[in-house]
Amino acid sequence: MQIILASGSPRRQELFSWLGLDFETMIPEVDESIRKGEEPGEYCSRISRDKADSIGLSYRQALVIAADTIVVVHGRILGQPAH
């Protein structure tokens, strides 16, 4: 089965390589804007789903894996970590 990592993150690519998986990397194009009133967990889940869907719709027979990482302080989403 084809495995696709829907991420441009070098760290995620490194982790997948450590696992010895044969995978391809594709960078999804999604709108990562925070919606008004969206909680951090909801936001992170929605973005991860959107990333997987953006690739998975074209690769229906593949296992598409996506994730998102955000920084949250006192319930406020600050964005993605720099490193």
Short mmCIF file of N, CA and C in Angstrom, two decimals:
data_model
loop_
_atom_site.label_atom_id
_atom_site.label_comp_id
_atom_site.label_asym_id
_atom_site.label_seq_id
_atom_site.Cartn_x
_atom_site.Cartn_y
_atom_site.Cartn_z
N MET A 1 0.84 -1.18 0.00
CA MET A 1 0.00 0.00 0.00
C MET A 1 0.89 1.25 0.00
N GLN A 2 0.52 2.19 -0.81
CA GLN A 2 1.23 3.46 -0.88
C GLN A 2 0.95 4.27 0.38
N ILE A 3 2.01 4.80 1.00
CA ILE A 3 1.87 5.65 2.18
C ILE A 3 2.30 7.06 1.78
N ILE A 4 1.44 8.02 2.10
CA ILE A 4 1.76 9.42 1.79
C ILE A 4 1.72 10.22 3.08
N LEU A 5 2.80 10.91 3.36
CA LEU A 5 2.87 11.85 4.47
C LEU A 5 2.45 13.21 3.92
N ALA A 6 1.31 13.69 4.38
CA ALA A 6 0.79 14.98 3.91
C ALA A 6 1.35 16.08 4.80
N SER A 7 2.62 16.38 4.57
CA SER A 7 3.30 17.35 5.43
C SER A 7 4.60 17.82 4.79
N GLY A 8 4.91 19.06 5.00
CA GLY A 8 6.19 19.59 4.56
C GLY A 8 7.20 19.65 5.69
N SER A 9 6.82 19.13 6.85
CA SER A 9 7.66 19.20 8.04
C SER A 9 8.88 18.28 7.94
N PRO A 10 10.08 18.84 7.98
CA PRO A 10 11.28 18.00 7.97
C PRO A 10 11.33 17.05 9.17
N ARG A 11 10.82 17.49 10.30
CA ARG A 11 10.83 16.66 11.50
C ARG A 11 9.93 15.43 11.32
N ARG A 12 8.74 15.61 10.75
CA ARG A 12 7.86 14.46 10.51
C ARG A 12 8.48 13.51 9.50
N GLN A 13 9.12 14.05 8.48
CA GLN A 13 9.79 13.20 7.49
C GLN A 13 10.90 12.39 8.15
N GLU A 14 11.62 13.03 9.05
CA GLU A 14 12.69 12.34 9.77
C GLU A 14 12.12 11.21 10.63
N LEU A 15 11.02 11.48 11.33
CA LEU A 15 10.39 10.45 12.17
C LEU A 15 9.93 9.26 11.34
N PHE A 16 9.33 9.53 10.18
CA PHE A 16 8.88 8.44 9.31
C PHE A 16 10.07 7.63 8.81
N SER A 17 11.15 8.29 8.48
CA SER A 17 12.36 7.59 8.02
C SER A 17 12.90 6.69 9.12
N TRP A 18 12.88 7.15 10.36
CA TRP A 18 13.33 6.33 11.48
C TRP A 18 12.52 5.04 11.60
N LEU A 19 11.24 5.12 11.23
CA LEU A 19 10.38 3.94 11.31
C LEU A 19 10.66 2.94 10.19
N GLY A 20 11.45 3.36 9.21
CA GLY A 20 11.77 2.48 8.10
C GLY A 20 10.64 2.32 7.11
N LEU A 21 9.72 3.27 7.10
CA LEU A 21 8.58 3.20 6.19
C LEU A 21 8.96 3.68 4.80
N ASP A 22 8.39 3.02 3.81
CA ASP A 22 8.53 3.46 2.43
C ASP A 22 7.36 4.42 2.18
N PHE A 23 7.64 5.71 2.10
CA PHE A 23 6.58 6.70 1.99
C PHE A 23 6.97 7.82 1.03
N GLU A 24 5.96 8.51 0.58
CA GLU A 24 6.14 9.70 -0.23
C GLU A 24 5.69 10.90 0.59
N THR A 25 6.26 12.04 0.31
CA THR A 25 5.85 13.27 0.97
C THR A 25 5.17 14.17 -0.04
N MET A 26 4.01 14.68 0.34
CA MET A 26 3.29 15.65 -0.48
C MET A 26 2.86 16.78 0.42
N ILE A 27 3.06 17.99 -0.04
CA ILE A 27 2.71 19.15 0.77
C ILE A 27 1.29 19.59 0.41
N PRO A 28 0.37 19.48 1.37
CA PRO A 28 -1.01 19.86 1.10
C PRO A 28 -1.18 21.38 1.05
N GLU A 29 -2.16 21.80 0.27
CA GLU A 29 -2.49 23.22 0.22
C GLU A 29 -3.84 23.41 0.87
N VAL A 30 -3.82 23.95 2.09
CA VAL A 30 -5.07 24.19 2.82
C VAL A 30 -5.04 25.58 3.45
N ASP A 31 -6.21 26.12 3.65
CA ASP A 31 -6.35 27.40 4.35
C ASP A 31 -6.23 27.11 5.84
N GLU A 32 -5.21 27.64 6.47
CA GLU A 32 -4.98 27.38 7.89
C GLU A 32 -5.46 28.53 8.78
N SER A 33 -6.38 29.32 8.27
CA SER A 33 -6.93 30.42 9.06
C SER A 33 -7.74 29.87 10.22
N ILE A 34 -7.63 30.55 11.35
CA ILE A 34 -8.40 30.17 12.53
C ILE A 34 -9.80 30.77 12.39
N ARG A 35 -10.80 29.94 12.61
CA ARG A 35 -12.19 30.40 12.53
C ARG A 35 -12.59 31.04 13.86
N LYS A 36 -13.44 32.03 13.78
CA LYS A 36 -13.89 32.74 14.97
C LYS A 36 -14.50 31.75 15.97
N GLY A 37 -14.03 31.80 17.20
CA GLY A 37 -14.55 30.94 18.26
C GLY A 37 -14.03 29.52 18.25
N GLU A 38 -13.13 29.20 17.34
CA GLU A 38 -12.62 27.83 17.22
C GLU A 38 -11.63 27.54 18.35
N GLU A 39 -11.87 26.45 19.05
CA GLU A 39 -10.98 26.02 20.13
C GLU A 39 -9.71 25.40 19.55
N PRO A 40 -8.61 25.44 20.30
CA PRO A 40 -7.34 24.90 19.78
C PRO A 40 -7.43 23.46 19.30
N GLY A 41 -8.06 22.58 20.07
CA GLY A 41 -8.17 21.18 19.66
C GLY A 41 -9.00 21.00 18.40
N GLU A 42 -10.09 21.78 18.31
CA GLU A 42 -10.93 21.73 17.10
C GLU A 42 -10.14 22.21 15.89
N TYR A 43 -9.41 23.30 16.08
CA TYR A 43 -8.62 23.86 14.98
C TYR A 43 -7.59 22.85 14.48
N CYS A 44 -6.85 22.28 15.41
CA CYS A 44 -5.78 21.34 15.04
C CYS A 44 -6.35 20.11 14.33
N SER A 45 -7.47 19.60 14.82
CA SER A 45 -8.12 18.45 14.18
C SER A 45 -8.62 18.80 12.79
N ARG A 46 -9.24 19.97 12.65
CA ARG A 46 -9.77 20.38 11.35
C ARG A 46 -8.66 20.54 10.32
N ILE A 47 -7.57 21.18 10.72
CA ILE A 47 -6.46 21.39 9.78
C ILE A 47 -5.85 20.05 9.38
N SER A 48 -5.70 19.15 10.33
CA SER A 48 -5.15 17.82 10.01
C SER A 48 -6.05 17.08 9.03
N ARG A 49 -7.36 17.11 9.27
CA ARG A 49 -8.32 16.47 8.34
C ARG A 49 -8.26 17.11 6.97
N ASP A 50 -8.22 18.45 6.93
CA ASP A 50 -8.17 19.15 5.65
C ASP A 50 -6.91 18.79 4.86
N LYS A 51 -5.79 18.66 5.57
CA LYS A 51 -4.54 18.27 4.90
C LYS A 51 -4.65 16.86 4.32
N ALA A 52 -5.18 15.94 5.11
CA ALA A 52 -5.34 14.57 4.63
C ALA A 52 -6.30 14.51 3.45
N ASP A 53 -7.41 15.23 3.56
CA ASP A 53 -8.40 15.24 2.48
C ASP A 53 -7.84 15.84 1.20
N SER A 54 -7.03 16.90 1.33
CA SER A 54 -6.52 17.57 0.12
C SER A 54 -5.64 16.63 -0.71
N ILE A 55 -4.98 15.69 -0.06
CA ILE A 55 -4.16 14.71 -0.78
C ILE A 55 -4.98 13.45 -1.08
N GLY A 56 -5.73 13.00 -0.10
CA GLY A 56 -6.47 11.74 -0.22
C GLY A 56 -7.51 11.72 -1.32
N LEU A 57 -8.07 12.86 -1.67
CA LEU A 57 -9.07 12.89 -2.73
C LEU A 57 -8.47 12.49 -4.08
N SER A 58 -7.18 12.71 -4.26
CA SER A 58 -6.51 12.33 -5.51
C SER A 58 -5.82 10.97 -5.42
N TYR A 59 -5.62 10.46 -4.20
CA TYR A 59 -4.92 9.19 -3.98
C TYR A 59 -5.78 8.30 -3.09
N ARG A 60 -6.91 7.88 -3.61
CA ARG A 60 -7.90 7.14 -2.82
C ARG A 60 -7.43 5.77 -2.35
N GLN A 61 -6.47 5.16 -3.01
CA GLN A 61 -5.98 3.84 -2.61
C GLN A 61 -4.81 3.91 -1.65
N ALA A 62 -4.35 5.12 -1.34
CA ALA A 62 -3.19 5.29 -0.47
C ALA A 62 -3.61 5.51 0.98
N LEU A 63 -2.68 5.23 1.87
CA LEU A 63 -2.83 5.60 3.27
C LEU A 63 -2.21 6.99 3.40
N VAL A 64 -3.04 7.99 3.67
CA VAL A 64 -2.57 9.37 3.79
C VAL A 64 -2.55 9.73 5.26
N ILE A 65 -1.39 10.18 5.73
CA ILE A 65 -1.22 10.54 7.13
C ILE A 65 -0.90 12.03 7.21
N ALA A 66 -1.68 12.74 8.03
CA ALA A 66 -1.49 14.18 8.20
C ALA A 66 -1.58 14.52 9.68
N ALA A 67 -0.93 15.60 10.04
CA ALA A 67 -0.98 16.09 11.42
C ALA A 67 -0.73 17.58 11.40
N ASP A 68 -0.95 18.21 12.53
CA ASP A 68 -0.65 19.62 12.66
C ASP A 68 -0.16 19.87 14.07
N THR A 69 0.72 20.81 14.21
CA THR A 69 1.26 21.19 15.51
C THR A 69 1.03 22.68 15.68
N ILE A 70 0.51 23.05 16.84
CA ILE A 70 0.30 24.47 17.12
C ILE A 70 0.83 24.79 18.51
N VAL A 71 1.04 26.06 18.76
CA VAL A 71 1.43 26.54 20.08
C VAL A 71 0.22 27.26 20.67
N VAL A 72 -0.13 26.87 21.89
CA VAL A 72 -1.28 27.46 22.57
C VAL A 72 -0.83 27.96 23.94
N VAL A 73 -1.19 29.20 24.27
CA VAL A 73 -0.89 29.75 25.58
C VAL A 73 -2.18 30.30 26.17
N HIS A 74 -2.55 29.79 27.34
CA HIS A 74 -3.78 30.22 28.02
C HIS A 74 -5.00 30.14 27.10
N GLY A 75 -5.07 29.07 26.31
CA GLY A 75 -6.21 28.84 25.43
C GLY A 75 -6.18 29.62 24.13
N ARG A 76 -5.15 30.41 23.93
CA ARG A 76 -5.04 31.22 22.71
C ARG A 76 -4.04 30.58 21.75
N ILE A 77 -4.48 30.38 20.51
CA ILE A 77 -3.62 29.78 19.48
C ILE A 77 -2.64 30.84 19.00
N LEU A 78 -1.35 30.55 19.17
CA LEU A 78 -0.32 31.48 18.70
C LEU A 78 0.19 31.13 17.32
N GLY A 79 -0.06 29.90 16.87
CA GLY A 79 0.39 29.48 15.56
C GLY A 79 1.26 28.26 15.63
N GLN A 80 2.03 28.05 14.57
CA GLN A 80 2.92 26.89 14.51
C GLN A 80 4.27 27.23 15.15
N PRO A 81 4.90 26.24 15.77
CA PRO A 81 6.20 26.50 16.38
C PRO A 81 7.26 26.76 15.30
N ALA A 82 8.22 27.60 15.64
CA ALA A 82 9.30 27.90 14.70
C ALA A 82 10.27 26.73 14.59
N HIS A 83 10.45 25.96 15.68
CA HIS A 83 11.35 24.81 15.70
C HIS A 83 10.98 23.87 16.82
#
